[in-house]
Amino acid sequence: MAKNLLIVESPAKAKTIEGYLGKDFTVKSSYGHIRDLIKSEDAIDIAHNFEQKYEVPADKKQVVSDLKKLAKEADMVWLASDEDREGEAISWHLFETLGLKDATTKRIVFHEITKPAIMKAIENPRKIDYNLVNAQQARRVLDRLVGFELSPVLWKKVKPSLSAGRVQSVAVRLIVDREREVNKFTSEAAFKIVAIFGKGKEAFKAELSERWAKQDDAEKFLQDCINADFDVKSLDTRPAKRSPAAPFTTSTLQQEASRKLGFSVSRTMTVAQKLYESGHITYMRTDSVNLSDTALNAAADEITSAYGDKYYQHRKYKTKSAGAQEAHEAIRPTYFNHHTIDGDNSEKRLYELIWKRAIASQMSEAQFEKTTAKISISTRKEELVANGEVMKFDGFLKVYLESNDDEEETDTLTDSEDTILPPLTKGQRLALQEMTATERFSRPPARYTEASLVKKLEELGIGRPSTYAPTISTIQNRGYVVKEEREGKQRAYRVLTLKGGNIVKEAKTENTGAEKNKLFPTDIGAVVNDFLVSHFEGIVDFNFTASVEKQFDDIAQGLTEWTKMIRTFYDPFHENVESTIKTADKATGERDLGLHPISGKKVSVRIGRYGPFVQVGDNATEEEPEKPLYASLRNGQSIETISIEDALELFKLPKKVGIFEDKEMTVAIGKFGPYIRHNSVFVSLPKGIDPLDVTEEGAIDLILEKRKKDAEKLIKAFDEDPTVKILNGRWGPYIEFGKQNVKIPKDKEPLDLTFDECKALAAADEKAPKKGGKKFAKKKK
C-alpha cells in the first residue's frame, strides 16, 4: 500500500493525476458528494441552530467503505476536491465520514490538472477552509428549508406535486415577466428609406436617419427625390480601434458556446468538465477574468511565434462581478501551444473556442478607417448618410470575434463588401440608381435563450458559476419553462421603389415572430410565479435574492456567522408560510373568455389537476345539474393569451373522419400531439397538418404510410413470443425484447439470430452495468 492516499471527485481526474504522482501515491475518486441531508423533514434541526442530519446514500456505501479501508492503511490522506465552495464541502464530508484526523490529513487545491500544478499543490497543502464549507452549508440548508416549506403550500394552493426553489423561482419570474412584455407589445410600423448610388463595384448604400410613420409621407419623400440632385455634403474619415473580449468566465463561456456552437448551458458544462478532467483547460467554474503570470507568458510566446510581434499586446483584465468568489483564473487552455486536442467533436469545438478567446485576449487591437459621408438632397432638407469601414490591421480578429445575441456567427468584421465606400470627394454629384421606402415594424423585447438568461442572472447578482446550469435545467425539468421552437406568422408589408423616375408600389409578405430555442413559461409556471409574487415577494424579489448571494460571499470570507444569517431569513419566512396556508385562496389562473355563441354559457380557462383546460358552463349544482364541457389546451396555447374562438375550436376534437377496413378513424390530440386512432393503433399527424383539416382520404393515406414504415422496420419476428422482434432502428438493427431494447453484437447477423440467442443477449444486457448509473453520478453543482 502506498504511503499517501489522494482523493479527488471524479475517476477521470484520478486517472490523469495518478500518472503525475509516483508509486508513493494512490489516487482514488469519491464520485462527487459521498453524503447528503436525509430526505425527511427532520434533516435540519431548526430549534438547535440548524444542525443537519446526513446519510451516505446506498449507491455510495461501497465507495465510502473502500475509501475508509485505504485511509486507514495510508500515512497521509490528501483531500484534492475542487477549489470552490462545493469542493471544499466535499473535502469536509470526506473528513467527517471517513473519520480522518487533522494530523494525517492535508487539503490541496489546483485549478488546472498539469504536473507542475499538482506538484505545486502538494508542496503547499493547507487545512480545510471552514468559511467556505459554511458558505456552502448555508446555501444547502437555506435551499432545503425553502423547498420543504414552500412545496406543501403549492400542493394545497395550486396543484399537487409542485415544488419551488429560491434561485429557480427568480429565473422563472424573469421568463414570465418577459413573456408578458412580449404579449403586451404593440408593434408600430414606419417606412425606412434606403438609396443606392453608383453602379457595379462603385455602388453603395445610404440611409435616411428619419423614418416615416405614414405611407403618404414616405411616398412624398420619394416624389421629391425624382428630379433631385444628390451631392456629397461632407466626408469624415477617422481611425477606429476594437479591443478583444476578456478570457472566458463560466457565464461568458456558456453564452458564447450557445451562440457559436449551439450548445445548451448544461451541455457546455458537461463538455468543459471533460476537458478539465483530461488536463486540457483550467477549472471551468469561475467568475474571474484574471490570467496567471505563467499563462500570460505562455500566451505571449505563442502569439509572437505564430503571428509575429506586432500581434501581441499584454493585457490584465479585472473582474467586474461584485460577488466574485475565490481568486480563480479565467477559463483558459492549460497549454497555449496546443491549438487542438484529441477528443470527440464537442470537446474539440469547445476547446478551440476557449483557446481562441484566451489567445485573442492578449493580442493587438484591430485597427480600421471609418468613413461617414453625408449626402444632401436639393429638394429636401433631410440628409442621407453612408457609412464605410476598411480594416487596416486585423489584430486579434485574425483569431476570434465575439458574437452577440442578435447576430449569427461570423468570422469577419463586416457582413459584406458593401460597407466599403468607393472613393468620394466633397461636393461630388452622385447618380441615384434606386431608392426604396420599406415598411418596417418595431420589435418586442427578445425572449430569453438559456445563454441570455444566464447573462441576466449574472447582471442581477443572482446565482454563481456553479448554479447557472442546474438552475436552468431544474426549471425545465419541473415543467415551469419549456425550450422550444415556434413557427412565425405571415405579415404583410409595403415597399415603394423609385427607379427611372417612376415609383412602383408593392405588397409583400414576411414571416415574423418565429422563435428558435427560446424559453417560454408554461401555464403552470406562470400560475406558480404569480402565487409566489403575491404571497412570497421576498423569495422572487431580484434585489433580495442578490443580497442573499452577497451574504453567502460574506460567510465565505468569515465576515458573517452562517446560522445567524439563516435565522434572520427563516423566522419571518416560516411565519409567512403559516399565514399563507391559512389565508390564501387557491390559485388557478382562471380567465373568463366570454359567452358561448350558441348556448350562452360562460367560457373560461384555467389550470386543473392535469394541466390547463377550457370549460364551457359552470360546475354542476342541484339547481343546474348539467355538467360543463372540458377540453385541454394544445401545445403552444396559453391560458393568458388564448381567444374564445381558439378555445371553442378545441371542442371539435376528437373528430370522426370516416371508416377504413370496417373500423372507425378518429382524430384527436394527446400528450404527444395530434394523432389518428384506428383499430387500437395510433398514427401521429405530421408537423404542419391541422387535425381539424384531416379528411377520410388523408387519414387512410397516413395509416397506410405508417404500415409501410413498420413493415420496413421489421427484420424478423418469432412465433415463440410476439413481443420479441428484430427491428431496424435509427442506429442500426436491434432486438426489441418486450420493453427492453438490446444491442446486437457486430459479429452477429440480425436475420440469422434465433429466439434462444435473442433471449440470451437480453439476459446478458440486463446484467451488464449501465453507463451513467448511480455509482458514476457526478456531483451536483
PDB file of C-alpha atoms in Angstrom, residues 386-650:
ATOM      1  CA  ALA A 386     -23.458  56.394 -45.906  1.00  0.00           C
ATOM      2  CA  ASN A 387     -21.018  54.617 -43.610  1.00  0.00           C
ATOM      3  CA  GLY A 388     -17.984  52.674 -44.705  1.00  0.00           C
ATOM      4  CA  GLU A 389     -15.282  50.825 -42.808  1.00  0.00           C
ATOM      5  CA  VAL A 390     -11.955  49.494 -44.013  1.00  0.00           C
ATOM      6  CA  MET A 391      -9.781  47.219 -41.891  1.00  0.00           C
ATOM      7  CA  LYS A 392      -6.179  48.456 -41.748  1.00  0.00           C
ATOM      8  CA  PHE A 393      -4.850  45.810 -39.321  1.00  0.00           C
ATOM      9  CA  ASP A 394      -6.748  42.711 -38.202  1.00  0.00           C
ATOM     10  CA  GLY A 395      -5.012  42.244 -34.831  1.00  0.00           C
ATOM     11  CA  PHE A 396      -6.993  39.898 -32.568  1.00  0.00           C
ATOM     12  CA  LEU A 397      -9.629  39.435 -35.305  1.00  0.00           C
ATOM     13  CA  LYS A 398      -7.133  37.147 -37.006  1.00  0.00           C
ATOM     14  CA  VAL A 399      -8.131  34.627 -34.334  1.00  0.00           C
ATOM     15  CA  TYR A 400     -11.504  35.475 -32.806  1.00  0.00           C
ATOM     16  CA  LEU A 401     -14.587  37.706 -32.996  1.00  0.00           C
ATOM     17  CA  GLU A 402     -17.110  37.696 -30.165  1.00  0.00           C
ATOM     18  CA  SER A 403     -20.758  37.145 -31.087  1.00  0.00           C
ATOM     19  CA  ASN A 404     -23.817  38.720 -29.538  1.00  0.00           C
ATOM     20  CA  ASP A 405     -27.391  37.576 -29.008  1.00  0.00           C
ATOM     21  CA  ASP A 406     -28.700  39.412 -32.086  1.00  0.00           C
ATOM     22  CA  GLU A 407     -26.403  38.024 -34.735  1.00  0.00           C
ATOM     23  CA  GLU A 408     -25.359  34.785 -36.315  1.00  0.00           C
ATOM     24  CA  GLU A 409     -21.771  33.626 -36.034  1.00  0.00           C
ATOM     25  CA  THR A 410     -19.407  35.469 -38.346  1.00  0.00           C
ATOM     26  CA  ASP A 411     -15.689  35.142 -38.779  1.00  0.00           C
ATOM     27  CA  THR A 412     -15.134  38.513 -40.425  1.00  0.00           C
ATOM     28  CA  LEU A 413     -15.679  42.025 -39.274  1.00  0.00           C
ATOM     29  CA  THR A 414     -18.150  43.055 -41.955  1.00  0.00           C
ATOM     30  CA  ASP A 415     -21.259  41.456 -43.346  1.00  0.00           C
ATOM     31  CA  SER A 416     -20.197  42.142 -46.920  1.00  0.00           C
ATOM     32  CA  GLU A 417     -18.055  44.361 -49.084  1.00  0.00           C
ATOM     33  CA  ASP A 418     -20.945  46.823 -49.225  1.00  0.00           C
ATOM     34  CA  THR A 419     -19.564  48.565 -46.141  1.00  0.00           C
ATOM     35  CA  ILE A 420     -16.539  49.772 -48.116  1.00  0.00           C
ATOM     36  CA  LEU A 421     -17.319  53.119 -49.740  1.00  0.00           C
ATOM     37  CA  PRO A 422     -15.881  53.954 -53.184  1.00  0.00           C
ATOM     38  CA  PRO A 423     -13.547  56.994 -53.466  1.00  0.00           C
ATOM     39  CA  LEU A 424     -15.661  60.098 -52.803  1.00  0.00           C
ATOM     40  CA  THR A 425     -14.902  63.838 -52.763  1.00  0.00           C
ATOM     41  CA  LYS A 426     -16.716  66.687 -51.070  1.00  0.00           C
ATOM     42  CA  GLY A 427     -19.152  68.357 -53.473  1.00  0.00           C
ATOM     43  CA  GLN A 428     -19.256  65.305 -55.768  1.00  0.00           C
ATOM     44  CA  ARG A 429     -22.539  64.846 -57.666  1.00  0.00           C
ATOM     45  CA  LEU A 430     -23.963  61.339 -57.220  1.00  0.00           C
ATOM     46  CA  ALA A 431     -26.150  59.343 -59.596  1.00  0.00           C
ATOM     47  CA  LEU A 432     -29.162  57.760 -57.909  1.00  0.00           C
ATOM     48  CA  GLN A 433     -29.850  54.241 -59.158  1.00  0.00           C
ATOM     49  CA  GLU A 434     -32.704  53.313 -56.858  1.00  0.00           C
ATOM     50  CA  MET A 435     -34.435  54.428 -53.687  1.00  0.00           C
ATOM     51  CA  THR A 436     -36.792  52.298 -51.587  1.00  0.00           C
ATOM     52  CA  ALA A 437     -39.177  53.057 -48.761  1.00  0.00           C
ATOM     53  CA  THR A 438     -39.749  49.750 -46.955  1.00  0.00           C
ATOM     54  CA  GLU A 439     -42.292  49.309 -44.182  1.00  0.00           C
ATOM     55  CA  ARG A 440     -40.519  48.004 -41.091  1.00  0.00           C
ATOM     56  CA  PHE A 441     -42.010  47.093 -37.715  1.00  0.00           C
ATOM     57  CA  SER A 442     -40.757  47.692 -34.186  1.00  0.00           C
ATOM     58  CA  ARG A 443     -39.837  44.509 -32.352  1.00  0.00           C
ATOM     59  CA  PRO A 444     -40.909  43.318 -28.904  1.00  0.00           C
ATOM     60  CA  PRO A 445     -38.265  42.546 -26.277  1.00  0.00           C
ATOM     61  CA  ALA A 446     -36.437  39.326 -27.150  1.00  0.00           C
ATOM     62  CA  ARG A 447     -37.428  36.184 -25.268  1.00  0.00           C
ATOM     63  CA  TYR A 448     -34.638  34.619 -23.255  1.00  0.00           C
ATOM     64  CA  THR A 449     -32.366  31.923 -24.557  1.00  0.00           C
ATOM     65  CA  GLU A 450     -30.530  29.821 -21.980  1.00  0.00           C
ATOM     66  CA  ALA A 451     -27.437  31.957 -22.614  1.00  0.00           C
ATOM     67  CA  SER A 452     -29.166  35.340 -22.310  1.00  0.00           C
ATOM     68  CA  LEU A 453     -30.907  34.158 -19.133  1.00  0.00           C
ATOM     69  CA  VAL A 454     -27.508  33.312 -17.626  1.00  0.00           C
ATOM     70  CA  LYS A 455     -26.316  36.797 -18.607  1.00  0.00           C
ATOM     71  CA  LYS A 456     -29.337  38.402 -16.919  1.00  0.00           C
ATOM     72  CA  LEU A 457     -28.945  36.354 -13.737  1.00  0.00           C
ATOM     73  CA  GLU A 458     -25.290  37.369 -13.579  1.00  0.00           C
ATOM     74  CA  GLU A 459     -26.148  41.044 -14.135  1.00  0.00           C
ATOM     75  CA  LEU A 460     -28.641  40.890 -11.257  1.00  0.00           C
ATOM     76  CA  GLY A 461     -26.083  39.172  -8.994  1.00  0.00           C
ATOM     77  CA  ILE A 462     -28.275  36.074  -8.689  1.00  0.00           C
ATOM     78  CA  GLY A 463     -26.579  32.692  -8.571  1.00  0.00           C
ATOM     79  CA  ARG A 464     -22.912  31.892  -9.005  1.00  0.00           C
ATOM     80  CA  PRO A 465     -20.827  29.964 -11.601  1.00  0.00           C
ATOM     81  CA  SER A 466     -21.796  26.603 -10.125  1.00  0.00           C
ATOM     82  CA  THR A 467     -25.545  27.362 -10.096  1.00  0.00           C
ATOM     83  CA  TYR A 468     -26.406  28.679 -13.587  1.00  0.00           C
ATOM     84  CA  ALA A 469     -26.594  25.315 -15.390  1.00  0.00           C
ATOM     85  CA  PRO A 470     -28.521  23.400 -12.681  1.00  0.00           C
ATOM     86  CA  THR A 471     -30.934  26.320 -12.233  1.00  0.00           C
ATOM     87  CA  ILE A 472     -31.847  26.345 -15.931  1.00  0.00           C
ATOM     88  CA  SER A 473     -32.127  22.548 -16.040  1.00  0.00           C
ATOM     89  CA  THR A 474     -34.329  22.489 -12.929  1.00  0.00           C
ATOM     90  CA  ILE A 475     -36.934  24.999 -14.145  1.00  0.00           C
ATOM     91  CA  GLN A 476     -37.322  22.972 -17.352  1.00  0.00           C
ATOM     92  CA  ASN A 477     -37.443  19.609 -15.539  1.00  0.00           C
ATOM     93  CA  ARG A 478     -40.144  20.931 -13.207  1.00  0.00           C
ATOM     94  CA  GLY A 479     -42.289  21.884 -16.180  1.00  0.00           C
ATOM     95  CA  TYR A 480     -42.328  25.606 -15.369  1.00  0.00           C
ATOM     96  CA  VAL A 481     -40.410  26.537 -18.517  1.00  0.00           C
ATOM     97  CA  VAL A 482     -40.035  24.932 -21.947  1.00  0.00           C
ATOM     98  CA  LYS A 483     -37.292  25.466 -24.504  1.00  0.00           C
ATOM     99  CA  GLU A 484     -38.708  25.123 -27.966  1.00  0.00           C
ATOM    100  CA  GLU A 485     -39.077  26.427 -31.474  1.00  0.00           C
ATOM    101  CA  ARG A 486     -42.230  28.193 -32.568  1.00  0.00           C
ATOM    102  CA  GLU A 487     -43.353  28.976 -36.074  1.00  0.00           C
ATOM    103  CA  GLY A 488     -43.897  32.588 -37.035  1.00  0.00           C
ATOM    104  CA  LYS A 489     -46.876  34.169 -38.751  1.00  0.00           C
ATOM    105  CA  GLN A 490     -47.118  35.759 -42.169  1.00  0.00           C
ATOM    106  CA  ARG A 491     -47.276  39.559 -42.069  1.00  0.00           C
ATOM    107  CA  ALA A 492     -47.938  41.930 -44.955  1.00  0.00           C
ATOM    108  CA  TYR A 493     -45.676  44.912 -45.543  1.00  0.00           C
ATOM    109  CA  ARG A 494     -45.394  47.579 -48.216  1.00  0.00           C
ATOM    110  CA  VAL A 495     -42.472  48.622 -50.395  1.00  0.00           C
ATOM    111  CA  LEU A 496     -42.269  51.773 -52.529  1.00  0.00           C
ATOM    112  CA  THR A 497     -39.446  51.791 -55.100  1.00  0.00           C
ATOM    113  CA  LEU A 498     -38.217  54.841 -57.008  1.00  0.00           C
ATOM    114  CA  LYS A 499     -36.360  53.843 -60.176  1.00  0.00           C
ATOM    115  CA  GLY A 500     -36.041  55.501 -63.572  1.00  0.00           C
ATOM    116  CA  GLY A 501     -38.235  58.384 -62.454  1.00  0.00           C
ATOM    117  CA  ASN A 502     -41.163  56.118 -61.534  1.00  0.00           C
ATOM    118  CA  ILE A 503     -42.484  54.938 -58.159  1.00  0.00           C
ATOM    119  CA  VAL A 504     -43.680  51.343 -58.005  1.00  0.00           C
ATOM    120  CA  LYS A 505     -45.824  50.166 -55.075  1.00  0.00           C
ATOM    121  CA  GLU A 506     -45.685  46.525 -53.963  1.00  0.00           C
ATOM    122  CA  ALA A 507     -47.399  44.478 -51.243  1.00  0.00           C
ATOM    123  CA  LYS A 508     -45.134  41.750 -49.870  1.00  0.00           C
ATOM    124  CA  THR A 509     -45.271  39.253 -47.020  1.00  0.00           C
ATOM    125  CA  GLU A 510     -42.697  38.140 -44.477  1.00  0.00           C
ATOM    126  CA  ASN A 511     -42.532  35.592 -41.692  1.00  0.00           C
ATOM    127  CA  THR A 512     -42.456  37.226 -38.277  1.00  0.00           C
ATOM    128  CA  GLY A 513     -42.314  36.011 -34.702  1.00  0.00           C
ATOM    129  CA  ALA A 514     -40.529  32.724 -35.414  1.00  0.00           C
ATOM    130  CA  GLU A 515     -38.501  31.584 -32.393  1.00  0.00           C
ATOM    131  CA  LYS A 516     -35.668  29.080 -32.127  1.00  0.00           C
ATOM    132  CA  ASN A 517     -34.546  27.524 -28.833  1.00  0.00           C
ATOM    133  CA  LYS A 518     -36.202  30.227 -26.754  1.00  0.00           C
ATOM    134  CA  LEU A 519     -37.512  29.834 -23.188  1.00  0.00           C
ATOM    135  CA  PHE A 520     -41.278  30.077 -22.740  1.00  0.00           C
ATOM    136  CA  PRO A 521     -43.153  29.882 -19.420  1.00  0.00           C
ATOM    137  CA  THR A 522     -45.771  27.151 -19.184  1.00  0.00           C
ATOM    138  CA  ASP A 523     -49.193  27.936 -17.767  1.00  0.00           C
ATOM    139  CA  ILE A 524     -48.360  26.191 -14.517  1.00  0.00           C
ATOM    140  CA  GLY A 525     -45.075  28.141 -14.381  1.00  0.00           C
ATOM    141  CA  ALA A 526     -46.963  31.427 -14.735  1.00  0.00           C
ATOM    142  CA  VAL A 527     -49.570  30.497 -12.102  1.00  0.00           C
ATOM    143  CA  VAL A 528     -46.915  29.382  -9.597  1.00  0.00           C
ATOM    144  CA  ASN A 529     -44.936  32.563 -10.291  1.00  0.00           C
ATOM    145  CA  ASP A 530     -47.974  34.784  -9.675  1.00  0.00           C
ATOM    146  CA  PHE A 531     -48.764  32.939  -6.449  1.00  0.00           C
ATOM    147  CA  LEU A 532     -45.205  33.390  -5.155  1.00  0.00           C
ATOM    148  CA  VAL A 533     -45.104  37.062  -6.182  1.00  0.00           C
ATOM    149  CA  SER A 534     -48.383  37.630  -4.377  1.00  0.00           C
ATOM    150  CA  HIS A 535     -47.580  35.754  -1.164  1.00  0.00           C
ATOM    151  CA  PHE A 536     -43.770  35.379  -1.002  1.00  0.00           C
ATOM    152  CA  GLU A 537     -42.412  38.563  -2.548  1.00  0.00           C
ATOM    153  CA  GLY A 538     -39.004  38.112  -0.884  1.00  0.00           C
ATOM    154  CA  ILE A 539     -38.415  34.720  -2.476  1.00  0.00           C
ATOM    155  CA  VAL A 540     -38.815  36.078  -6.009  1.00  0.00           C
ATOM    156  CA  ASP A 541     -37.518  39.609  -5.447  1.00  0.00           C
ATOM    157  CA  PHE A 542     -34.405  40.194  -7.557  1.00  0.00           C
ATOM    158  CA  ASN A 543     -32.646  42.503  -5.080  1.00  0.00           C
ATOM    159  CA  PHE A 544     -33.430  40.273  -2.122  1.00  0.00           C
ATOM    160  CA  THR A 545     -32.127  37.164  -3.890  1.00  0.00           C
ATOM    161  CA  ALA A 546     -28.941  39.007  -4.876  1.00  0.00           C
ATOM    162  CA  SER A 547     -28.468  40.191  -1.277  1.00  0.00           C
ATOM    163  CA  VAL A 548     -28.687  36.575  -0.084  1.00  0.00           C
ATOM    164  CA  GLU A 549     -25.878  35.685  -2.527  1.00  0.00           C
ATOM    165  CA  LYS A 550     -23.837  38.553  -1.084  1.00  0.00           C
ATOM    166  CA  GLN A 551     -24.393  37.165   2.414  1.00  0.00           C
ATOM    167  CA  PHE A 552     -23.099  33.766   1.259  1.00  0.00           C
ATOM    168  CA  ASP A 553     -19.989  35.583  -0.002  1.00  0.00           C
ATOM    169  CA  ASP A 554     -19.579  37.264   3.403  1.00  0.00           C
ATOM    170  CA  ILE A 555     -19.805  33.870   5.114  1.00  0.00           C
ATOM    171  CA  ALA A 556     -17.120  32.517   2.744  1.00  0.00           C
ATOM    172  CA  GLN A 557     -14.840  35.363   3.815  1.00  0.00           C
ATOM    173  CA  GLY A 558     -15.522  34.809   7.504  1.00  0.00           C
ATOM    174  CA  LEU A 559     -17.409  38.104   7.892  1.00  0.00           C
ATOM    175  CA  THR A 560     -20.804  36.621   8.849  1.00  0.00           C
ATOM    176  CA  GLU A 561     -21.837  33.709  11.092  1.00  0.00           C
ATOM    177  CA  TRP A 562     -23.884  31.402   8.881  1.00  0.00           C
ATOM    178  CA  THR A 563     -26.527  30.275  11.386  1.00  0.00           C
ATOM    179  CA  LYS A 564     -27.377  33.888  12.248  1.00  0.00           C
ATOM    180  CA  MET A 565     -27.850  34.645   8.572  1.00  0.00           C
ATOM    181  CA  ILE A 566     -30.180  31.638   8.188  1.00  0.00           C
ATOM    182  CA  ARG A 567     -32.152  32.584  11.318  1.00  0.00           C
ATOM    183  CA  THR A 568     -32.677  36.139  10.060  1.00  0.00           C
ATOM    184  CA  PHE A 569     -34.141  34.729   6.850  1.00  0.00           C
ATOM    185  CA  TYR A 570     -36.027  31.740   8.208  1.00  0.00           C
ATOM    186  CA  ASP A 571     -38.137  33.143  11.059  1.00  0.00           C
ATOM    187  CA  PRO A 572     -40.164  35.677   9.011  1.00  0.00           C
ATOM    188  CA  PHE A 573     -40.291  33.252   6.071  1.00  0.00           C
ATOM    189  CA  HIS A 574     -41.777  30.498   8.245  1.00  0.00           C
ATOM    190  CA  GLU A 575     -44.392  32.873   9.646  1.00  0.00           C
ATOM    191  CA  ASN A 576     -45.322  33.811   6.081  1.00  0.00           C
ATOM    192  CA  VAL A 577     -45.724  30.125   5.167  1.00  0.00           C
ATOM    193  CA  GLU A 578     -48.053  29.511   8.119  1.00  0.00           C
ATOM    194  CA  SER A 579     -50.118  32.593   7.322  1.00  0.00           C
ATOM    195  CA  THR A 580     -50.394  31.773   3.603  1.00  0.00           C
ATOM    196  CA  ILE A 581     -51.635  28.236   4.250  1.00  0.00           C
ATOM    197  CA  LYS A 582     -54.409  29.647   6.436  1.00  0.00           C
ATOM    198  CA  THR A 583     -55.493  32.660   4.400  1.00  0.00           C
ATOM    199  CA  ALA A 584     -54.534  32.332   0.710  1.00  0.00           C
ATOM    200  CA  ASP A 585     -57.092  31.410  -1.909  1.00  0.00           C
ATOM    201  CA  LYS A 586     -56.458  28.591  -4.349  1.00  0.00           C
ATOM    202  CA  ALA A 587     -54.631  29.784  -7.490  1.00  0.00           C
ATOM    203  CA  THR A 588     -55.814  28.547 -10.882  1.00  0.00           C
ATOM    204  CA  GLY A 589     -55.016  31.443 -13.195  1.00  0.00           C
ATOM    205  CA  GLU A 590     -58.672  31.405 -14.242  1.00  0.00           C
ATOM    206  CA  ARG A 591     -59.692  33.786 -17.032  1.00  0.00           C
ATOM    207  CA  ASP A 592     -63.187  34.348 -18.443  1.00  0.00           C
ATOM    208  CA  LEU A 593     -63.176  34.344 -22.240  1.00  0.00           C
ATOM    209  CA  GLY A 594     -66.822  35.302 -22.829  1.00  0.00           C
ATOM    210  CA  LEU A 595     -70.072  33.522 -23.631  1.00  0.00           C
ATOM    211  CA  HIS A 596     -70.660  30.578 -25.943  1.00  0.00           C
ATOM    212  CA  PRO A 597     -72.270  31.975 -29.124  1.00  0.00           C
ATOM    213  CA  ILE A 598     -74.972  29.253 -29.230  1.00  0.00           C
ATOM    214  CA  SER A 599     -75.653  28.117 -25.641  1.00  0.00           C
ATOM    215  CA  GLY A 600     -74.840  31.450 -23.985  1.00  0.00           C
ATOM    216  CA  LYS A 601     -72.867  29.626 -21.287  1.00  0.00           C
ATOM    217  CA  LYS A 602     -69.697  31.056 -19.789  1.00  0.00           C
ATOM    218  CA  VAL A 603     -66.420  30.019 -21.417  1.00  0.00           C
ATOM    219  CA  SER A 604     -63.379  30.092 -19.128  1.00  0.00           C
ATOM    220  CA  VAL A 605     -59.851  28.738 -18.987  1.00  0.00           C
ATOM    221  CA  ARG A 606     -57.705  27.740 -16.009  1.00  0.00           C
ATOM    222  CA  ILE A 607     -55.159  25.302 -14.553  1.00  0.00           C
ATOM    223  CA  GLY A 608     -56.528  21.966 -13.351  1.00  0.00           C
ATOM    224  CA  ARG A 609     -55.080  18.842 -11.791  1.00  0.00           C
ATOM    225  CA  TYR A 610     -53.938  17.582 -15.200  1.00  0.00           C
ATOM    226  CA  GLY A 611     -52.947  20.881 -16.770  1.00  0.00           C
ATOM    227  CA  PRO A 612     -54.609  23.867 -18.479  1.00  0.00           C
ATOM    228  CA  PHE A 613     -58.122  23.409 -19.894  1.00  0.00           C
ATOM    229  CA  VAL A 614     -61.133  25.266 -21.275  1.00  0.00           C
ATOM    230  CA  GLN A 615     -64.541  24.909 -19.597  1.00  0.00           C
ATOM    231  CA  VAL A 616     -67.923  25.693 -21.116  1.00  0.00           C
ATOM    232  CA  GLY A 617     -70.617  26.173 -18.465  1.00  0.00           C
ATOM    233  CA  ASP A 618     -70.476  26.385 -14.676  1.00  0.00           C
ATOM    234  CA  ASN A 619     -69.881  23.459 -12.358  1.00  0.00           C
ATOM    235  CA  ALA A 620     -72.961  21.289 -11.815  1.00  0.00           C
ATOM    236  CA  THR A 621     -75.275  22.143  -8.893  1.00  0.00           C
ATOM    237  CA  GLU A 622     -78.644  20.848  -7.660  1.00  0.00           C
ATOM    238  CA  GLU A 623     -80.350  23.701  -9.498  1.00  0.00           C
ATOM    239  CA  GLU A 624     -78.198  23.239 -12.651  1.00  0.00           C
ATOM    240  CA  PRO A 625     -77.280  19.514 -12.774  1.00  0.00           C
ATOM    241  CA  GLU A 626     -75.916  19.657 -16.337  1.00  0.00           C
ATOM    242  CA  LYS A 627     -72.186  19.043 -16.311  1.00  0.00           C
ATOM    243  CA  PRO A 628     -69.878  21.520 -18.082  1.00  0.00           C
ATOM    244  CA  LEU A 629     -67.766  20.598 -21.122  1.00  0.00           C
ATOM    245  CA  TYR A 630     -63.973  20.388 -20.853  1.00  0.00           C
ATOM    246  CA  ALA A 631     -61.113  20.475 -23.393  1.00  0.00           C
ATOM    247  CA  SER A 632     -57.353  20.525 -22.801  1.00  0.00           C
ATOM    248  CA  LEU A 633     -55.240  23.250 -24.372  1.00  0.00           C
ATOM    249  CA  ARG A 634     -52.903  22.340 -27.217  1.00  0.00           C
ATOM    250  CA  ASN A 635     -49.121  22.748 -27.188  1.00  0.00           C
ATOM    251  CA  GLY A 636     -48.236  26.392 -27.765  1.00  0.00           C
ATOM    252  CA  GLN A 637     -51.547  27.675 -26.357  1.00  0.00           C
ATOM    253  CA  SER A 638     -51.637  29.633 -23.117  1.00  0.00           C
ATOM    254  CA  ILE A 639     -54.401  30.459 -20.649  1.00  0.00           C
ATOM    255  CA  GLU A 640     -53.208  34.093 -20.735  1.00  0.00           C
ATOM    256  CA  THR A 641     -53.487  34.570 -24.493  1.00  0.00           C
ATOM    257  CA  ILE A 642     -55.990  32.050 -25.886  1.00  0.00           C
ATOM    258  CA  SER A 643     -59.027  33.656 -27.562  1.00  0.00           C
ATOM    259  CA  ILE A 644     -62.603  32.429 -27.247  1.00  0.00           C
ATOM    260  CA  GLU A 645     -62.515  31.459 -30.939  1.00  0.00           C
ATOM    261  CA  ASP A 646     -59.450  29.235 -30.443  1.00  0.00           C
ATOM    262  CA  ALA A 647     -60.930  27.836 -27.234  1.00  0.00           C
ATOM    263  CA  LEU A 648     -64.137  26.755 -28.964  1.00  0.00           C
ATOM    264  CA  GLU A 649     -62.125  25.074 -31.733  1.00  0.00           C
ATOM    265  CA  LEU A 650     -60.824  22.645 -29.090  1.00  0.00           C
TER     266      LEU A 650
END
